[in-house]
XYZ file of C-alpha atoms in Angstrom:
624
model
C -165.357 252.733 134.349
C -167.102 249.536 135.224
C -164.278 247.192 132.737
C -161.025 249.509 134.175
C -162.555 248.716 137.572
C -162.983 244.778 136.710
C -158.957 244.732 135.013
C -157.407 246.747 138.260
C -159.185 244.184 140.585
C -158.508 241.128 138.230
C -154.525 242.296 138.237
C -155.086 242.779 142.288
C -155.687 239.110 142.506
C -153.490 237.349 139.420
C -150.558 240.141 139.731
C -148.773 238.575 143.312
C -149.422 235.152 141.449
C -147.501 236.503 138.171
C -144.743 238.141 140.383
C -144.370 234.576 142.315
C -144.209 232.449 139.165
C -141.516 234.891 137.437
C -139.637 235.638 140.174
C -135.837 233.836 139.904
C -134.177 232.691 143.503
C -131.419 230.197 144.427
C -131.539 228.870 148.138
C -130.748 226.373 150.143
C -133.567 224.068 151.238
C -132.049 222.794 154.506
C -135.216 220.344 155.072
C -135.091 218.345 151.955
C -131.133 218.721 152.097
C -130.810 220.543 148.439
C -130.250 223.489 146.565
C -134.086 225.053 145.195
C -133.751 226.988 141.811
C -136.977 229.455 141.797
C -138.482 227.246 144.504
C -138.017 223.813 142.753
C -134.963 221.295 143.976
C -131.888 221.615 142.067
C -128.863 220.026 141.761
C -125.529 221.533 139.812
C -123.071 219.412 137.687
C -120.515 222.045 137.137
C -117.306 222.038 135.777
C -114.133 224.541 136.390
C -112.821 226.679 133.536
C -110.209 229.556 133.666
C -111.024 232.580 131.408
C -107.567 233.738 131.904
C -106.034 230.804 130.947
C -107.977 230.765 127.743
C -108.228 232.886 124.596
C -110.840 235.887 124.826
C -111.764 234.333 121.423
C -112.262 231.157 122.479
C -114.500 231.719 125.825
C -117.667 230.708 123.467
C -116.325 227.495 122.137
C -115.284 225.978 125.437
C -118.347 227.009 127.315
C -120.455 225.417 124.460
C -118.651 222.429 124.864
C -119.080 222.525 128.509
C -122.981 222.992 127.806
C -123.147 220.599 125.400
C -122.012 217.810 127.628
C -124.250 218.178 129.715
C -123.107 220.622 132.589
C -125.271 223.425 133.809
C -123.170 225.357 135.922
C -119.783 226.440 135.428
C -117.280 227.492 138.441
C -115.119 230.363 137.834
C -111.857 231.813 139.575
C -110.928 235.776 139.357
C -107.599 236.310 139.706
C -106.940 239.669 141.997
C -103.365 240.080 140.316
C -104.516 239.478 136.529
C -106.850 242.767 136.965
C -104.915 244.692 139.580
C -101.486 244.479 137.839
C -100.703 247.912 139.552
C -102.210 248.923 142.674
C -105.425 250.896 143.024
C -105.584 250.426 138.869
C -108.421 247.674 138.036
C -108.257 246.172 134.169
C -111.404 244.470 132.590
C -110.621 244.883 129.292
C -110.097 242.609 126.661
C -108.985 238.940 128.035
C -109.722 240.398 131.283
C -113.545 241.275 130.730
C -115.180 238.745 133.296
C -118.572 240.217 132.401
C -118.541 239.280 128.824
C -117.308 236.400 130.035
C -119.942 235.950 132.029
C -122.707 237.134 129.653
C -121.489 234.391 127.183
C -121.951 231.766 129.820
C -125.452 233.454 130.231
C -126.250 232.783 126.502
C -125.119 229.357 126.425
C -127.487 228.422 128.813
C -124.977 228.297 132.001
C -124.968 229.157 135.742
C -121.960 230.201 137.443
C -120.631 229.286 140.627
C -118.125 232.661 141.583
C -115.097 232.257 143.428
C -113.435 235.373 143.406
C -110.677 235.029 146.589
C -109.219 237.747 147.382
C -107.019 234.429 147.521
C -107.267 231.542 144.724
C -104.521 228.892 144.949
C -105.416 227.712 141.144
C -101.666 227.206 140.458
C -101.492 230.647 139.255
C -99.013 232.775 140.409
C -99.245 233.972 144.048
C -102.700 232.138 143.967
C -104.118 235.603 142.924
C -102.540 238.137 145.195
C -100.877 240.586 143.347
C -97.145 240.879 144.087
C -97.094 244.342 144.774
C -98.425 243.643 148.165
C -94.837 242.416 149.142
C -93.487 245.679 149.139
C -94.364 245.749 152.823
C -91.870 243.674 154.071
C -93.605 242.242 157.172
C -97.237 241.870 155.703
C -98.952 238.661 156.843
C -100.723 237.728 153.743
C -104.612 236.469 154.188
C -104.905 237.772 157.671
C -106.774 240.756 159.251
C -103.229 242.676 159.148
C -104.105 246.379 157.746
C -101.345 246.034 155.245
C -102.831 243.532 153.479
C -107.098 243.904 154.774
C -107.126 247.147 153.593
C -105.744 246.785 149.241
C -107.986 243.161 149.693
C -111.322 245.462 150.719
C -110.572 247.921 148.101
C -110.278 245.408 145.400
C -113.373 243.261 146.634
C -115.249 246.405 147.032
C -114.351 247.023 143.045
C -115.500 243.842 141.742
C -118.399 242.528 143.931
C -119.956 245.908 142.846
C -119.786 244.230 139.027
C -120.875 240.903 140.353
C -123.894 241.861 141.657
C -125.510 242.667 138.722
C -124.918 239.290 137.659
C -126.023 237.075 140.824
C -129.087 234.956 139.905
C -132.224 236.541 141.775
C -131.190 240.208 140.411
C -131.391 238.779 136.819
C -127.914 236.781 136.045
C -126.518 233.487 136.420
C -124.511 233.946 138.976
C -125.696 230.860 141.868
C -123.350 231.095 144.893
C -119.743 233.019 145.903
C -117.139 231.486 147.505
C -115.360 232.950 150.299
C -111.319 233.368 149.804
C -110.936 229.661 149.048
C -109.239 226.496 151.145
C -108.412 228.685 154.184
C -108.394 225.311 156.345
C -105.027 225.249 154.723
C -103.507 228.007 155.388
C -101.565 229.015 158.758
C -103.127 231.709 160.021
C -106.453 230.255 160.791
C -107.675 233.886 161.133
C -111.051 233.896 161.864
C -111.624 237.832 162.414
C -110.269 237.956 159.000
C -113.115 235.615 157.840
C -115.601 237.294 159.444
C -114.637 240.427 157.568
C -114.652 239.264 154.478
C -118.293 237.432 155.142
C -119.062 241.229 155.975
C -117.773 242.848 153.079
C -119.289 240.013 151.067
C -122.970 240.857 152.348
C -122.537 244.377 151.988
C -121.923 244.233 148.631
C -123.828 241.319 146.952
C -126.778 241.653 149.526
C -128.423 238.871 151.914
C -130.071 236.721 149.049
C -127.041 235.374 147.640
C -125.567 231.645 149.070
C -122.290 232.228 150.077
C -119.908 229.223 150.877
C -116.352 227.806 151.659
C -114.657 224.851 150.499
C -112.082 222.709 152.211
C -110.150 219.692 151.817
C -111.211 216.204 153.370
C -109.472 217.146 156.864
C -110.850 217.693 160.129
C -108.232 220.827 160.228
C -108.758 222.290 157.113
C -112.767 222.327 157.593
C -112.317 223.954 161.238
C -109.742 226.792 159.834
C -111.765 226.906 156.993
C -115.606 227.344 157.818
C -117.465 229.787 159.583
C -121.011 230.205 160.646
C -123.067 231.736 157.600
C -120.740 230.584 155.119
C -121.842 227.331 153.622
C -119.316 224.675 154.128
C -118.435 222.653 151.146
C -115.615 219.971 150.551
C -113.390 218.683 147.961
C -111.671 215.230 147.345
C -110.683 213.187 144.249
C -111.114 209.686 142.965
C -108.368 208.579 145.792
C -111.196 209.475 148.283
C -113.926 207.319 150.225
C -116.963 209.646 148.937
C -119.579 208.296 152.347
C -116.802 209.720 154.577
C -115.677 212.836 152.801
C -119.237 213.514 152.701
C -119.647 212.618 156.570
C -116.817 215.051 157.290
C -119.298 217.619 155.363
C -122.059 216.629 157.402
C -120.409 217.476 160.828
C -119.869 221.061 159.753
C -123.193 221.154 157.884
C -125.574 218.536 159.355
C -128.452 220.368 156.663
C -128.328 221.047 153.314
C -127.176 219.779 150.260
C -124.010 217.757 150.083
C -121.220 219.650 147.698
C -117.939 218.162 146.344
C -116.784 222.031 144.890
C -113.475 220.519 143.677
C -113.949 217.004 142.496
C -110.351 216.241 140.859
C -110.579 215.358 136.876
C -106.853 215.174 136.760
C -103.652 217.481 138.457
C -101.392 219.923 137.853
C -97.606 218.935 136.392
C -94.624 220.761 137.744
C -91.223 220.894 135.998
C -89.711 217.353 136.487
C -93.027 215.320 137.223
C -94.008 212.598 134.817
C -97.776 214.255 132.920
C -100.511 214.146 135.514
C -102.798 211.329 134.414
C -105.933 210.259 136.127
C -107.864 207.204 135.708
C -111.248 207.787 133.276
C -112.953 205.021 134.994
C -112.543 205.992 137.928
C -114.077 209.785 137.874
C -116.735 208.555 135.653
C -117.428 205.848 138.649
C -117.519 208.358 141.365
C -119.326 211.260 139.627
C -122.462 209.001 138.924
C -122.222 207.947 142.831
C -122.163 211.480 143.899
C -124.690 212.288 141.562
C -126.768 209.219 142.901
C -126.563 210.269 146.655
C -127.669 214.092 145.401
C -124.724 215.473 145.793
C -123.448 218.628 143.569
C -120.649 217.749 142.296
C -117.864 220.401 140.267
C -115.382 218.933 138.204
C -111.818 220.436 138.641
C -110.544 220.938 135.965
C -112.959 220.664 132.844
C -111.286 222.864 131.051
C -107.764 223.879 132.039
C -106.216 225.738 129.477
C -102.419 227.756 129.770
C -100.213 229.576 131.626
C -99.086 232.540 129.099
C -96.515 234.780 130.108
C -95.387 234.434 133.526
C -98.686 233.538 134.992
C -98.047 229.955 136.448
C -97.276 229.583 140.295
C -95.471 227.357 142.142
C -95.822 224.653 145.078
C -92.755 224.681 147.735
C -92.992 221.464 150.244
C -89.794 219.692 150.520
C -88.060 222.485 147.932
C -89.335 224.912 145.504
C -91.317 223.351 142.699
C -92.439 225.499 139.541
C -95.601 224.823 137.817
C -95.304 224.257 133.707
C -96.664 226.178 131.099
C -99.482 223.973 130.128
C -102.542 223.472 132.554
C -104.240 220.553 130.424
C -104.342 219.294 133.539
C -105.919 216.045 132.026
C -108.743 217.513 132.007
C -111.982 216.009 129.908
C -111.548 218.991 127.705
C -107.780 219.405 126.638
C -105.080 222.659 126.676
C -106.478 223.673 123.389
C -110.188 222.946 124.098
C -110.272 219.765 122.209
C -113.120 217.000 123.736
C -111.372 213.571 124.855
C -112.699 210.525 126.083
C -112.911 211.185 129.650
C -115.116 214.059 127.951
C -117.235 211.183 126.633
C -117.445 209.018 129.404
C -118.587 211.961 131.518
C -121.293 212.690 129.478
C -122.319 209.062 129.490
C -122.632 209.378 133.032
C -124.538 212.869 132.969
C -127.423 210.974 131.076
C -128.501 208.962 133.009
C -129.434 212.025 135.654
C -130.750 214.878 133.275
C -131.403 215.602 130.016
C -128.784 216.286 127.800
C -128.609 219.099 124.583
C -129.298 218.014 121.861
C -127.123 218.489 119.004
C -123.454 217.677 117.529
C -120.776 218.347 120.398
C -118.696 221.440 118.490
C -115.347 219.500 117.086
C -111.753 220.522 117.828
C -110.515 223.504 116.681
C -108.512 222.757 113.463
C -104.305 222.213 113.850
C -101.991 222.951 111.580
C -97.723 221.630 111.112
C -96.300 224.814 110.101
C -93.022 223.478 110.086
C -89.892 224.533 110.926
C -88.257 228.059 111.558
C -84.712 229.047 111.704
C -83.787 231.740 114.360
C -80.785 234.552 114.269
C -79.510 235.636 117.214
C -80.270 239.153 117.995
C -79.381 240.730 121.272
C -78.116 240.668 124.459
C -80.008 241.159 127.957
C -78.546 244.059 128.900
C -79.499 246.287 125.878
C -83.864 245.791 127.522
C -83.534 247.763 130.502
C -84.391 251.224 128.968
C -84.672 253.184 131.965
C -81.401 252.386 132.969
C -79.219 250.603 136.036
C -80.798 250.591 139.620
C -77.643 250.782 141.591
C -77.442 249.811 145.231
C -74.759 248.713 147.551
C -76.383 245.436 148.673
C -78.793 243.363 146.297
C -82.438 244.515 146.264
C -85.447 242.185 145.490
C -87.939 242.418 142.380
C -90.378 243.488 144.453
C -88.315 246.745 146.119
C -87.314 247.561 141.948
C -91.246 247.251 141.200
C -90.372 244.477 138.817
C -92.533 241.678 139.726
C -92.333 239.104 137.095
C -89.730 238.033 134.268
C -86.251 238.830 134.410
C -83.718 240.966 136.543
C -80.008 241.476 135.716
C -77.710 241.917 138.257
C -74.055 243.230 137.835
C -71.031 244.002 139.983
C -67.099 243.764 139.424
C -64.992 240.891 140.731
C -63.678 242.191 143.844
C -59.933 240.675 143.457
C -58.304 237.974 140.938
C -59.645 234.573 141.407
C -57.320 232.356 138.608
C -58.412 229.747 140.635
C -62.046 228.517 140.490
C -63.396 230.060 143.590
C -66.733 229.558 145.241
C -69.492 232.281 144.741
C -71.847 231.423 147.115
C -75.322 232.066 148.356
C -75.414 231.558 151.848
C -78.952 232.310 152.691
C -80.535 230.034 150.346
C -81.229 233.396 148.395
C -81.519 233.026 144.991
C -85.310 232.917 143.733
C -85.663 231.163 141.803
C -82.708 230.673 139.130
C -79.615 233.064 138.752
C -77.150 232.748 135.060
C -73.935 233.599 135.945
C -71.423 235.279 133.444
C -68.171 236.990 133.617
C -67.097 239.695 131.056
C -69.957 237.770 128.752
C -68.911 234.581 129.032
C -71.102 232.359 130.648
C -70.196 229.916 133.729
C -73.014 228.150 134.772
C -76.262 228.556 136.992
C -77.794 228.583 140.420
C -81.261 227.717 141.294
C -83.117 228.111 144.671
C -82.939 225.181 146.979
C -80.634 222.758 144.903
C -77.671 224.762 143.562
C -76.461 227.362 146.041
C -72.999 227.421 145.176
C -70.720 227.414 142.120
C -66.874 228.162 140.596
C -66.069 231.242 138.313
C -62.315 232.484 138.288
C -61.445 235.739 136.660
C -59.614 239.240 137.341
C -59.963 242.493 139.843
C -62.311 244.397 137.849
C -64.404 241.550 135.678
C -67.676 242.188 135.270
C -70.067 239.658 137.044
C -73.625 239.491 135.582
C -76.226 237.534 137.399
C -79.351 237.154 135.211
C -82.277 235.898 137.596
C -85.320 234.303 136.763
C -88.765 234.456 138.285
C -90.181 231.666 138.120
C -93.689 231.826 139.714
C -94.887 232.622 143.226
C -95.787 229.724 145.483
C -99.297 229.392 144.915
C -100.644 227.076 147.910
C -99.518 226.919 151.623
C -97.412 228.853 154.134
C -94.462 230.245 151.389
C -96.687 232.899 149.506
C -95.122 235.419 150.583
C -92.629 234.869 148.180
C -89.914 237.236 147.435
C -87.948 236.808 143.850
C -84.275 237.858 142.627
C -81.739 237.810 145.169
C -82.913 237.833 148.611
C -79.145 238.386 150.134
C -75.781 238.881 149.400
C -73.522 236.831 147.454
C -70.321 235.604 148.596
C -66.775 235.048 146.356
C -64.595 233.045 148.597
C -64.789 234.956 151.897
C -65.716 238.561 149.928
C -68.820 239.574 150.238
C -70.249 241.487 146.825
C -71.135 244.844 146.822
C -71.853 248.185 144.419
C -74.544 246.915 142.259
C -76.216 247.786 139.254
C -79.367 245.980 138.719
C -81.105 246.153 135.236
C -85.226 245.331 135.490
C -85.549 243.627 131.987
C -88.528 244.726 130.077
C -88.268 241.934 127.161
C -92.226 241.858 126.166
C -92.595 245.298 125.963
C -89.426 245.349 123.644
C -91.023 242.343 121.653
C -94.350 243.997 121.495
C -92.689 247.465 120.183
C -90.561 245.184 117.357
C -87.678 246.559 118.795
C -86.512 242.641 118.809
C -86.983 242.165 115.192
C -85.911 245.456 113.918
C -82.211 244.632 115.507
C -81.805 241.345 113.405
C -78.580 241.434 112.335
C -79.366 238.816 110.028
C -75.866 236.825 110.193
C -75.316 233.264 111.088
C -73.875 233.738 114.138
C -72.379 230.787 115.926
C -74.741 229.497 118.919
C -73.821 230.152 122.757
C -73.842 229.217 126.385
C -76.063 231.809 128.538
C -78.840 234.725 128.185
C -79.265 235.100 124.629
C -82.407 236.091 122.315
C -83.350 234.638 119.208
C -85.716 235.938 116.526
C -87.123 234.477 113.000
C -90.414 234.680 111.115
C -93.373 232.136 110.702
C -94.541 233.024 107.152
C -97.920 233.255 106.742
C -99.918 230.366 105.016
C -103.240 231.958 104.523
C -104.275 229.788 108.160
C -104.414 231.265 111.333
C -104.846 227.582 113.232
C -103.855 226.233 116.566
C -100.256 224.911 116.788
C -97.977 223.625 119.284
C -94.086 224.601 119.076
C -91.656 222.022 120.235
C -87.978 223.471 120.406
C -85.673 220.374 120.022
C -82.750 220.910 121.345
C -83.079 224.152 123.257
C -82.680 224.205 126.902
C -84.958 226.760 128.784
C -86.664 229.863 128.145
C -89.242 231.747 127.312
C -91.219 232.271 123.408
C -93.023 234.841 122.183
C -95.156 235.114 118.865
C -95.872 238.054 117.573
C -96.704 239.786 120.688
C -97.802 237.345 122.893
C -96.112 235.542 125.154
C -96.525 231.942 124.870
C -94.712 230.806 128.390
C -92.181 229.257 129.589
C -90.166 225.823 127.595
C -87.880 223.655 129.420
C -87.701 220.006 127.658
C -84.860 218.687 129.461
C -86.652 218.755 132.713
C -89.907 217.442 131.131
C -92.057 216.734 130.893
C -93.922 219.473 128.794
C -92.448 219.420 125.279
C -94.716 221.517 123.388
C -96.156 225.182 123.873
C -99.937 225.498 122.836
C -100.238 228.465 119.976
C -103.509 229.731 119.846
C -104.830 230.717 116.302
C -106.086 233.894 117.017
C -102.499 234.909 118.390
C -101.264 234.183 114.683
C -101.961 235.873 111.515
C -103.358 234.776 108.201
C -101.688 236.809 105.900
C -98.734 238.571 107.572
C -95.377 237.412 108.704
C -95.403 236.124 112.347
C -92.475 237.426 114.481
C -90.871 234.170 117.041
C -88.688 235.392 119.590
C -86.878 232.863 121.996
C -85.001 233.921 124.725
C -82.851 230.867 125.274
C -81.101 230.932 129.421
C -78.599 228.784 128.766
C -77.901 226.980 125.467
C -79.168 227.356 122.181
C -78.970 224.027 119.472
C -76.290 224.610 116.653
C -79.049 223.862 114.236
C -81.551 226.938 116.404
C -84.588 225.769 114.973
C -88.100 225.116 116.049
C -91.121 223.169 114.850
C -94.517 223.842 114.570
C -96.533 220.712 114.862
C -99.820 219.639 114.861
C -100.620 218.222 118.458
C -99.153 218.810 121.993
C -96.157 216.588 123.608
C -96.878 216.960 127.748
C -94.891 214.060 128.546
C -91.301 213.511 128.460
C -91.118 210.592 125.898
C -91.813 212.697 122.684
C -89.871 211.371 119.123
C -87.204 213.839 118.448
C -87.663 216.120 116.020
């Protein structure tokens, strides 16, 4: 009796001590002006990566190249309309399963910095929101408007329920959560819509957790942007005085650590730019000043990875501007995870403030020249729309049809004979974003949002006028998100406005993904075309399921597909991406690969395509 009495007081006295030592908090220590890790000072060198822009299979290799350089902290963005497709239905499966995404970061030996909207910019389509919230016609997106507070609580309810598992002090990595992100740039300037979401953010992650805002280097954006009990952060890139960005910081938040949440690595490319490209001296310059002054500094991008399917958005200043495929975004890792030497000189830098892994930095995943592949032409648009014709007397948008991204065919009858080339016109500025006009099949040219709004066709009473329009990706940043796609108003022949349509909502990667594609090869050599046509051919297997990067030579614009996945969007006359990033995981070893192309506008007489090696992002590539 007299030990058990001497253990129970010994615990009394040593057990508060234990609990202390063990117990795992992140703060802010607002009179030394830093971050404390379980009560120690602590300072984050964090770099941005995408897990759905990247491979499910590949989430381990980039985050241990991320570690291995010398970051502890990653910065994440969840993307409201990659897991809420349809509404009220949540997805975490698969590519989508943030929490294995998360636990691998866990493993690696990495903390997470969460940014999970509702709203994300990220030039990813819609920045986030899903597009079903357009079907309310007058919805004022990122605002306390029911229409759109009410499916934005619902989803944040849904996730920040997973998240808080995860946060830090409950036994995760997760270090902070950012509130929607960059509102100082935004419109609205909504600050009852803030103060909800701080609200809904504390209900569900608790009181512990740091929860913050970042802005850009603007005395607007940080006063639309911040609000009390959100931490106020900043971002600038190497174009940016750091003492006065980090002034600016200091007016909203005269305490507490300085933060640079976005410091730019490199930028986004949209179709027509010349590649992105900045300077390596230069960020390694200012990232060992920022580190210098204290500062926690995340790099944006690190890793940026790609924009499968029809995930990339759009910027719309002057006119509308669609972001490419690709997001290497010159980032110190590349598309395809490969370290460069900005990757180098960053870890240089990193050095000289903590200590860095030891051990090899993991190498490039291997590449492989598969060569060429011929295509056949297979089918026509208007045999994908399963379900049948929607058919309405005026045009109706994607987004009233339910079909959000991809393709929609629209077809009427010319109203009377036009044997002379006669106008057809869109009036309101209404096509988004890029219509393929045929008549009877044969194509006569295109109209694109913005910078084409009229063109000729002639033909007779009767004629059958297809319009084949093309989303191509939301506007992602600014006042245009609410951004309607397919024909937002009527279409005028000469002074005849068109009515009694039949509108087709294309369902091409389901019909790739069923083989319906490749089990309609005809097999001939048919001659090559002007307009909507698909393609298909097979990519034998070699026995390797490596990275490659398809370059179609000669093609115009369009979309691929391999096997079932689909790669994104090609344009190389517009530049300046000339190559599509192919996973190896999306390949296989040992059985045929299925390529489908669906080619907008005009196919090469030759139709093939070439499986190289390494990427072409810049308009100057050798032709192949």
């Amino acid at each position: 009796m007299v030990i058990k009495t001497l253990v129970v007081n010994l615990f009394d006295m040593i057990g508060p001590l234990l609990s202390n030592n063990y117990s795992r908090s992140f703060s802010i220590d607002y009179k030394n002006n830093c971050f404390q890790k379980d009560g120690k000072p602590f300072q984050y060198i964090s770099g941005s990566i995408h897990y759905s822009r990247i491979p499910r299979e590949y989430w381990k290799d980039r985050l241990l190249k991320m570690y291995m350089t010398g970051l502890n902290a990653i910065q994440v963005y969840v993307p409201w309309n990659f897991h809420g497709t349809v509404q009220g239905v949540f997805n975490f499966a698969g590519d989508r399963d943030l929490e294995y995404f998360l636990n691998l970061a866990n493993q690696t030996g990495l903390l997470v910095i969460l940014r999970p909207g509702p709203y994300i910019c990220a030039e990813w389509e819609m920045g986030g929101l899903p597009a079903w919230l357009l079907q309310k016609p007058n919805i004022i997106l990122r605002s306390a408007d029911t229409d759109y507070l009410k499916p934005a609580s619902e989803w944040l309810a849904v996730l920040l329920t997973k998240m808080r598992p995860w946060l830090y002090q409950n036994g995760g990595n997760i270090i902070s959560v950012q509130v929607e992100n960059e509102y100082g740039s935004y419109f609205a300037c909504d600050y009852n819509y803030m103060r909800h979401l701080h609200t809904l953010f504390r209900l569900f992650l608790g009181e512990d957790v740091i929860l913050f805002t970042t802005d850009g280097n603007t005395d607007k954006e940080m006063i639309c942007g911040t609000l009390e009990g959100l931490y106020a952060t900043i971002d600038f890139g190497t174009d940016t005085n750091i003492t006065a960005a980090f002034i600016r910081q200091r007016r909203f938040e005269p305490k507490g650590p300085l933060v640079n949440s976005e410091f730019y690595t490199g930028w986004l490319d949209h179709w027509g730019d010349k590649h992105a490209s900045v300077d390596t001296v230069k960020v390694s310059k200012m990232l060992g000043e920022m580190l210098s002054m204290g500062a926690s500094v995340n790099m944006y991008m690190f890793e940026g990875g790609t924009n499968f399917g029809y995930w990339n958005g759009a910027d719309h200043d002057s006119r509308f501007r669609s972001v490419v495929t690709s997001y290497d975004y010159n980032a110190p890792l590349s598309e395809a995870g490969d370290p460069t030497d900005k990757l180098l000189a960053i870890r240089d830098v990193i050095k000289n403030f903590r200590d860095i892994p030891v051990g090899p930095m993991p190498p490039a995943t291997p590449k492989f020249a598969y060569g060429f592949v011929t295509l056949q032409k297979v089918s026509l648009l208007d045999t994908l729309s399963p379900q049948g014709p929607v058919r309405s007397q005026y045009p109706l948008t994607f987004e009233e049809i339910k079909q959000y991204y991809g393709f929609m065919l629209y077809r009427t009858t010319l109203p009377r004979n036009v044997p002379e080339p006669t106008p057809l016109i869109s009036p309101l500025n209404g096509i988004h974003d890029r219509a393929y006009v045929s008549v009877n099949g044969v194509y006569q040219g295109l109209m694109e949002r913005d910078t084409a709004l009229v063109m000729n066709v002639t033909g007779q009473q009767g004629d059958q006028l297809d319009i084949l329009v093309e989303n191509m990706g939301r506007v992602n940043f600014g006042s245009y998100i609410n951004d309607k796609k397919g024909l937002l108003g009527n279409l005028i022949l000469g002074n005849d406005v068109l009515t009694d349509w039949s509108i087709y909502p294309l369902d091409i990667d389901t019909a790739v993904a069923n083989g319906w594609l490749q089990a309609a090869h005809s097999g001939s050599a048919m001659e090559a075309g002007d307009g909507p046509m698909i393609y298909s051919g097979t990519l034998k297997s070699t026995g390797l399921a490596w990275d490659t990067f398809v370059k179609l030579n000669g093609w115009t614009k369009g979309q691929v597909w391999v096997n079932e996945v689909n790669l994104g969007r090609y344009w190389p006359q517009r530049g300046p991406q000339q190559t599509l990033y192919v996973p190896g995981p999306f390949l296989s070893a040992t059985q045929p690969n299925n390529i489908t192309v669906l080619e907008l506008e005009r196919a090469p007489s030759h139709r093939r395509i070439l499986f190289m090696d390494r990427p072409q992002l810049n308009n100057t590539g050798q032709k192949t």
